[in-house]
Structure formats: C-alpha cells, structure tokens
PDB file of C-alpha atoms in Angstrom:
ATOM      1  CA  MET A 926     -64.441   0.274  -6.773  1.00 81.00           C
ATOM      2  CA  LYS A 927     -63.516  -2.276  -9.314  1.00 92.00           C
ATOM      3  CA  TYR A 928     -59.454  -1.525  -8.554  1.00 95.00           C
ATOM      4  CA  ILE A 929     -59.769  -2.045  -4.894  1.00 95.00           C
ATOM      5  CA  LEU A 930     -58.356  -5.453  -3.715  1.00 95.00           C
ATOM      6  CA  LYS A 931     -60.949  -6.238  -1.257  1.00 88.00           C
ATOM      7  CA  ASN A 932     -60.909  -9.193   0.631  1.00 91.00           C
ATOM      8  CA  GLN A 933     -57.746 -10.272  -1.698  1.00 97.00           C
ATOM      9  CA  GLU A 934     -54.709 -11.870   0.277  1.00 97.00           C
ATOM     10  CA  THR A 935     -51.300 -13.395  -0.624  1.00 98.00           C
ATOM     11  CA  LYS A 936     -49.079 -15.650   1.773  1.00 97.00           C
ATOM     12  CA  ARG A 937     -48.106 -13.050   4.334  1.00 98.00           C
ATOM     13  CA  ILE A 938     -50.906 -10.182   3.626  1.00 98.00           C
ATOM     14  CA  LEU A 939     -54.265  -9.424   3.546  1.00 98.00           C
ATOM     15  CA  PHE A 940     -55.579  -6.416   1.548  1.00 97.00           C
ATOM     16  CA  LYS A 941     -57.946  -4.258   3.213  1.00 96.00           C
ATOM     17  CA  GLU A 942     -59.936  -0.937   2.623  1.00 93.00           C
ATOM     18  CA  VAL A 943     -57.857   2.048   3.719  1.00 94.00           C
ATOM     19  CA  SER A 944     -59.601   2.964   7.264  1.00 94.00           C
ATOM     20  CA  LEU A 945     -58.651   6.413   9.286  1.00 93.00           C
ATOM     21  CA  LEU A 946     -58.360   3.618  12.522  1.00 94.00           C
ATOM     22  CA  GLN A 947     -55.224   3.049  10.808  1.00 94.00           C
ATOM     23  CA  PHE A 948     -54.197   6.882  10.770  1.00 94.00           C
ATOM     24  CA  ASN A 949     -51.758   6.721  13.844  1.00 94.00           C
ATOM     25  CA  ASP A 950     -49.838   3.623  12.587  1.00 94.00           C
ATOM     26  CA  TRP A 951     -49.717   5.433   9.053  1.00 90.00           C
ATOM     27  CA  LEU A 952     -48.659   8.669  11.127  1.00 90.00           C
ATOM     28  CA  GLU A 953     -45.197   7.010  11.516  1.00 89.00           C
ATOM     29  CA  PHE A 954     -44.533   6.463   7.773  1.00 85.00           C
ATOM     30  CA  HIS A 955     -45.001  10.516   7.690  1.00 85.00           C
ATOM     31  CA  LYS A 956     -42.953  11.282  10.398  1.00 87.00           C
ATOM     32  CA  ASN A 957     -39.857   9.220   9.270  1.00 75.00           C
ATOM     33  CA  PRO A 958     -37.539  11.601   6.897  1.00 70.00           C
ATOM     34  CA  LEU A 959     -36.192   8.554   4.964  1.00 70.00           C
ATOM     35  CA  THR A 960     -40.061   8.208   3.460  1.00 66.00           C
ATOM     36  CA  SER A 961     -39.965  11.121   1.731  1.00 63.00           C
ATOM     37  CA  ILE A 962     -35.855  11.402   0.320  1.00 58.00           C
ATOM     38  CA  HIS A 963     -36.572  10.626  -3.167  1.00 58.00           C
ATOM     39  CA  TRP A 964     -39.869  12.656  -3.910  1.00 56.00           C
ATOM     40  CA  GLN A 965     -39.161  16.473  -4.243  1.00 66.00           C
ATOM     41  CA  SER A 966     -42.432  18.562  -2.754  1.00 62.00           C
ATOM     42  CA  GLU A 967     -43.287  21.025  -0.251  1.00 68.00           C
ATOM     43  CA  LEU A 968     -44.308  19.132   3.046  1.00 63.00           C
ATOM     44  CA  GLU A 969     -46.329  19.950   5.991  1.00 77.00           C
ATOM     45  CA  SER A 970     -46.377  19.023   9.108  1.00 87.00           C
ATOM     46  CA  PRO A 971     -46.418  14.846   9.399  1.00 87.00           C
ATOM     47  CA  ASP A 972     -50.347  15.082  11.058  1.00 90.00           C
ATOM     48  CA  SER A 973     -51.112  17.379   7.753  1.00 91.00           C
ATOM     49  CA  GLU A 974     -49.219  15.041   5.561  1.00 89.00           C
ATOM     50  CA  CYS A 975     -50.887  12.031   6.686  1.00 91.00           C
ATOM     51  CA  LYS A 976     -54.570  13.532   6.410  1.00 95.00           C
ATOM     52  CA  LYS A 977     -53.859  14.964   3.027  1.00 93.00           C
ATOM     53  CA  TRP A 978     -53.091  11.438   2.277  1.00 92.00           C
ATOM     54  CA  TYR A 979     -56.177   9.729   3.294  1.00 94.00           C
ATOM     55  CA  GLU A 980     -58.501  12.382   2.043  1.00 95.00           C
ATOM     56  CA  LYS A 981     -56.822  11.593  -1.641  1.00 94.00           C
ATOM     57  CA  GLN A 982     -57.487   8.197  -0.924  1.00 94.00           C
ATOM     58  CA  PHE A 983     -61.100   8.728  -0.236  1.00 95.00           C
ATOM     59  CA  TYR A 984     -61.273  10.822  -3.154  1.00 96.00           C
ATOM     60  CA  ARG A 985     -60.197   8.235  -5.472  1.00 95.00           C
ATOM     61  CA  TYR A 986     -62.324   5.572  -3.707  1.00 94.00           C
ATOM     62  CA  GLU A 987     -65.525   7.741  -4.132  1.00 94.00           C
ATOM     63  CA  ASN A 988     -64.363   8.947  -8.077  1.00 95.00           C
ATOM     64  CA  ASP A 989     -63.377   5.052  -9.333  1.00 92.00           C
ATOM     65  CA  LEU A 990     -59.950   6.491  -9.329  1.00 95.00           C
ATOM     66  CA  GLY A 991     -58.347   3.633  -8.096  1.00 94.00           C
ATOM     67  CA  GLY A 992     -56.762   3.526  -4.557  1.00 92.00           C
ATOM     68  CA  MET A 993     -54.251   2.102  -2.027  1.00 96.00           C
ATOM     69  CA  ASN A 994     -55.070  -1.229  -0.122  1.00 96.00           C
ATOM     70  CA  ALA A 995     -54.144  -1.573   3.476  1.00 97.00           C
ATOM     71  CA  LEU A 996     -51.705  -4.226   3.824  1.00 98.00           C
ATOM     72  CA  ILE A 997     -52.102  -6.363   6.955  1.00 97.00           C
ATOM     73  CA  GLU A 998     -49.493  -8.792   8.261  1.00 97.00           C
ATOM     74  CA  LYS A 999     -51.303 -11.817   8.507  1.00 97.00           C
ATOM     75  CA  GLN A1000     -49.173 -12.998  11.508  1.00 95.00           C
ATOM     76  CA  SER A1001     -49.177  -9.710  13.439  1.00 95.00           C
ATOM     77  CA  GLY A1002     -52.228  -8.265  12.259  1.00 96.00           C
ATOM     78  CA  LYS A1003     -50.442  -5.112  11.919  1.00 96.00           C
ATOM     79  CA  LEU A1004     -50.335  -2.372   9.246  1.00 97.00           C
ATOM     80  CA  ILE A1005     -47.450  -3.197   7.047  1.00 96.00           C
ATOM     81  CA  GLY A1006     -48.216  -0.054   4.458  1.00 96.00           C
ATOM     82  CA  TYR A1007     -50.196   0.612   1.384  1.00 96.00           C
ATOM     83  CA  CYS A1008     -50.250  -0.932  -2.216  1.00 97.00           C
ATOM     84  CA  GLY A1009     -53.092  -0.263  -5.200  1.00 97.00           C
ATOM     85  CA  LEU A1010     -53.844  -0.027  -8.112  1.00 98.00           C
ATOM     86  CA  LEU A1011     -54.080   4.053  -9.118  1.00 97.00           C
ATOM     87  CA  ILE A1012     -55.534   5.860 -12.396  1.00 97.00           C
ATOM     88  CA  GLN A1013     -52.798   8.141 -12.861  1.00 96.00           C
ATOM     89  CA  THR A1014     -52.271  10.780 -15.884  1.00 96.00           C
ATOM     90  CA  VAL A1015     -48.883  10.534 -17.074  1.00 97.00           C
ATOM     91  CA  ASP A1016     -47.824  12.825 -20.032  1.00 96.00           C
ATOM     92  CA  GLU A1017     -51.598  13.773 -20.444  1.00 96.00           C
ATOM     93  CA  LYS A1018     -52.290  10.034 -20.934  1.00 97.00           C
ATOM     94  CA  LYS A1019     -54.513   8.223 -18.535  1.00 96.00           C
ATOM     95  CA  GLU A1020     -52.520   5.142 -16.872  1.00 97.00           C
ATOM     96  CA  LEU A1021     -53.328   2.474 -14.276  1.00 98.00           C
ATOM     97  CA  GLU A1022     -50.170   2.595 -11.676  1.00 98.00           C
ATOM     98  CA  ILE A1023     -49.403  -0.278  -9.044  1.00 98.00           C
ATOM     99  CA  GLY A1024     -48.201   2.355  -6.242  1.00 95.00           C
ATOM    100  CA  TYR A1025     -46.773   0.836  -3.032  1.00 95.00           C
ATOM    101  CA  SER A1026     -45.470   2.175   0.255  1.00 93.00           C
ATOM    102  CA  LEU A1027     -44.506   0.579   3.056  1.00 95.00           C
ATOM    103  CA  LEU A1028     -43.551   1.551   6.961  1.00 94.00           C
ATOM    104  CA  PRO A1029     -39.818   1.303   7.063  1.00 93.00           C
ATOM    105  CA  LYS A1030     -39.890  -1.419   9.591  1.00 93.00           C
ATOM    106  CA  PHE A1031     -41.307  -3.223   6.978  1.00 95.00           C
ATOM    107  CA  TRP A1032     -38.772  -2.457   4.524  1.00 92.00           C
ATOM    108  CA  LYS A1033     -36.265  -5.152   2.960  1.00 93.00           C
ATOM    109  CA  LYS A1034     -38.433  -8.286   3.492  1.00 96.00           C
ATOM    110  CA  GLY A1035     -39.921  -8.792   0.156  1.00 96.00           C
ATOM    111  CA  LEU A1036     -43.310  -7.790   1.431  1.00 97.00           C
ATOM    112  CA  ALA A1037     -43.885  -4.844  -1.191  1.00 96.00           C
ATOM    113  CA  SER A1038     -42.915  -7.368  -3.922  1.00 97.00           C
ATOM    114  CA  GLU A1039     -45.579  -9.691  -2.741  1.00 97.00           C
ATOM    115  CA  ALA A1040     -48.221  -6.889  -2.607  1.00 98.00           C
ATOM    116  CA  ALA A1041     -47.222  -5.482  -5.929  1.00 97.00           C
ATOM    117  CA  LEU A1042     -47.273  -9.023  -7.852  1.00 97.00           C
ATOM    118  CA  LYS A1043     -50.665  -9.619  -6.239  1.00 98.00           C
ATOM    119  CA  CYS A1044     -51.916  -6.151  -7.848  1.00 98.00           C
ATOM    120  CA  ARG A1045     -50.429  -6.615 -11.145  1.00 98.00           C
ATOM    121  CA  ASP A1046     -51.962  -9.843 -11.496  1.00 97.00           C
ATOM    122  CA  PHE A1047     -55.004  -8.938  -9.987  1.00 97.00           C
ATOM    123  CA  ALA A1048     -55.579  -6.089 -12.782  1.00 97.00           C
ATOM    124  CA  PHE A1049     -54.702  -8.366 -15.520  1.00 97.00           C
ATOM    125  CA  GLU A1050     -56.969 -11.274 -14.607  1.00 96.00           C
ATOM    126  CA  ASN A1051     -59.965  -9.015 -14.151  1.00 96.00           C
ATOM    127  CA  ASP A1052     -59.009  -7.343 -17.545  1.00 96.00           C
ATOM    128  CA  LEU A1053     -58.683  -3.730 -15.721  1.00 97.00           C
ATOM    129  CA  THR A1054     -56.012  -2.941 -18.483  1.00 97.00           C
ATOM    130  CA  ASP A1055     -53.908  -3.941 -21.733  1.00 97.00           C
ATOM    131  CA  SER A1056     -50.383  -2.314 -19.652  1.00 98.00           C
ATOM    132  CA  ILE A1057     -49.757  -1.315 -15.957  1.00 98.00           C
ATOM    133  CA  ILE A1058     -46.892   0.887 -14.863  1.00 98.00           C
ATOM    134  CA  SER A1059     -44.834   2.178 -11.849  1.00 97.00           C
ATOM    135  CA  ILE A1060     -43.697   5.638 -11.572  1.00 97.00           C
ATOM    136  CA  ILE A1061     -40.522   5.588  -9.762  1.00 95.00           C
ATOM    137  CA  SER A1062     -38.190   8.434  -9.067  1.00 93.00           C
ATOM    138  CA  LEU A1063     -34.679   8.144 -10.525  1.00 93.00           C
ATOM    139  CA  THR A1064     -33.110   7.643  -7.063  1.00 90.00           C
ATOM    140  CA  ASN A1065     -35.430   5.083  -5.685  1.00 92.00           C
ATOM    141  CA  LYS A1066     -33.565   1.867  -6.114  1.00 93.00           C
ATOM    142  CA  PRO A1067     -35.535   0.131  -3.938  1.00 92.00           C
ATOM    143  CA  SER A1068     -38.927   0.925  -5.636  1.00 93.00           C
ATOM    144  CA  GLU A1069     -36.495   0.021  -8.984  1.00 95.00           C
ATOM    145  CA  LYS A1070     -36.176  -3.233  -7.342  1.00 96.00           C
ATOM    146  CA  VAL A1071     -39.690  -4.075  -6.768  1.00 96.00           C
ATOM    147  CA  ALA A1072     -41.042  -3.080 -10.264  1.00 97.00           C
ATOM    148  CA  ILE A1073     -38.275  -5.365 -11.778  1.00 96.00           C
ATOM    149  CA  LYS A1074     -39.486  -8.054  -9.835  1.00 95.00           C
ATOM    150  CA  ASN A1075     -42.663  -7.450 -11.174  1.00 95.00           C
ATOM    151  CA  GLY A1076     -41.908  -8.035 -14.761  1.00 96.00           C
ATOM    152  CA  MET A1077     -42.035  -4.514 -15.396  1.00 97.00           C
ATOM    153  CA  THR A1078     -38.723  -2.849 -17.502  1.00 97.00           C
ATOM    154  CA  ILE A1079     -38.227   0.795 -18.149  1.00 97.00           C
ATOM    155  CA  ASP A1080     -40.604   2.193 -20.858  1.00 98.00           C
ATOM    156  CA  LYS A1081     -39.687   5.818 -20.564  1.00 97.00           C
ATOM    157  CA  ARG A1082     -38.308   8.638 -18.676  1.00 97.00           C
ATOM    158  CA  THR A1083     -40.215  11.762 -17.791  1.00 97.00           C
ATOM    159  CA  MET A1084     -41.305  14.154 -15.449  1.00 95.00           C
ATOM    160  CA  TYR A1085     -44.155  13.772 -13.092  1.00 95.00           C
ATOM    161  CA  HIS A1086     -45.103  16.399 -10.211  1.00 90.00           C
ATOM    162  CA  GLY A1087     -41.927  18.233 -10.453  1.00 88.00           C
ATOM    163  CA  ASN A1088     -39.836  14.995 -10.426  1.00 89.00           C
ATOM    164  CA  GLU A1089     -37.664  13.415 -12.879  1.00 94.00           C
ATOM    165  CA  VAL A1090     -38.971   9.613 -12.903  1.00 96.00           C
ATOM    166  CA  ASN A1091     -38.720   6.591 -14.687  1.00 97.00           C
ATOM    167  CA  ILE A1092     -42.170   4.455 -16.037  1.00 98.00           C
ATOM    168  CA  PHE A1093     -41.643   1.078 -15.610  1.00 98.00           C
ATOM    169  CA  ARG A1094     -44.155  -1.353 -17.686  1.00 98.00           C
ATOM    170  CA  ILE A1095     -45.390  -4.601 -18.028  1.00 98.00           C
ATOM    171  CA  SER A1096     -48.020  -5.227 -20.653  1.00 98.00           C
ATOM    172  CA  LYS A1097     -50.745  -8.247 -20.465  1.00 97.00           C
ATOM    173  CA  SER A1098     -49.209 -10.295 -23.169  1.00 96.00           C
ATOM    174  CA  GLN A1099     -45.642 -10.116 -21.535  1.00 96.00           C
ATOM    175  CA  TRP A1100     -47.525 -11.153 -18.209  1.00 97.00           C
ATOM    176  CA  GLN A1101     -49.113 -13.616 -20.107  1.00 96.00           C
ATOM    177  CA  LYS A1102     -45.671 -15.122 -21.220  1.00 94.00           C
ATOM    178  CA  LEU A1103     -44.166 -15.044 -17.778  1.00 91.00           C
ATOM    179  CA  ASN A1104     -47.065 -16.940 -16.253  1.00 88.00           C
ATOM    180  CA  ASN A1105     -46.905 -19.225 -19.193  1.00 87.00           C
ATOM    181  CA  LEU A1106     -50.842 -18.419 -20.333  1.00 78.00           C
TER     182      LEU A1106
END
C-alpha cells in the first residue's frame, strides 16, 4: 500500500484510510445530482453506487492499485471527501493519477487543491512515478482548476470509460523546478 498517504496531513486536513464507518457521510455525495453531472455513466441508486465505490477502494488497497484516502477536516473531525493516488490505465498505458472528490458542502474552499498538492508531493518525494496525471471530464471546470493549481497542464485529450476527457500531467522534473529542487 505504498500509494496510500496513511497518517499524512496538511494545514487543514488529516489523511486516513477509507473505512466503512464513513459510509453514511459519503452516501450524501451519491445522493447529490451535482456530483455526477460531469461524468456519463449508468447510475444505480445512491446506496448501490456508494457500496460499489467502497468495494472498488478496498479492491485497490488489496491489489496495490493505489486508492483514495479519507480527508478529515482537522477543525471539526468531519469527513470532507476523498483524494488519493490511483493506478489507472489510459490509452493502454498504466499511469499514476491524483483523483479527488469532495462532499459539496466543502467545495470552493481550496480543500481539493490542498489535498491534491499533498498527493503530488508524496508521489514525487517517494519516487513513485516520473509523472502524474489527473483525468478530467471536458466539462468539469472546477476539477481543471485544481489540476492547474497542482502545476499540471493538458497533456492530451482522449476517451476514458466512455467520457471525453483531458489528461492533465506534471512530470517530476517540472515539479522539481516549481519547488526549486
């Protein structure tokens, strides 16, 4: 589980492992129609979608495919959402992605950017990859802003799980220049 940011933190966020104890809080994400407007797929009930989401995370953990980290707000102790390093296959190539999803009440507070920056730094500081991506639907402008704040630029446009996406990328050498290393 080298990709999990276990016991890491930022100024406002604690990174924890995914736990079914968070299910009811995360179920609210799946109940909100705004959380899926940028991704085309056949959705089942919010309860079913939430169960599938957790099953996928535990599968990732068990198979060293990365996974999300629960983001816990330090001040309140509440679940903010999830962010993590994920092994993805894009255009038949294995890539390391920074993925992030926050509960809507925590949107527009800079928390996704704070978490994504921590994931990026963790990946490069621990030599997990030479470059890292974020897979973002063409219509998802808020997620694009997070990727740009993370030092990423559009590498290419492609299809991913039936959705037209931009692949944002930053290389380790670009990250080193940003951080004067």
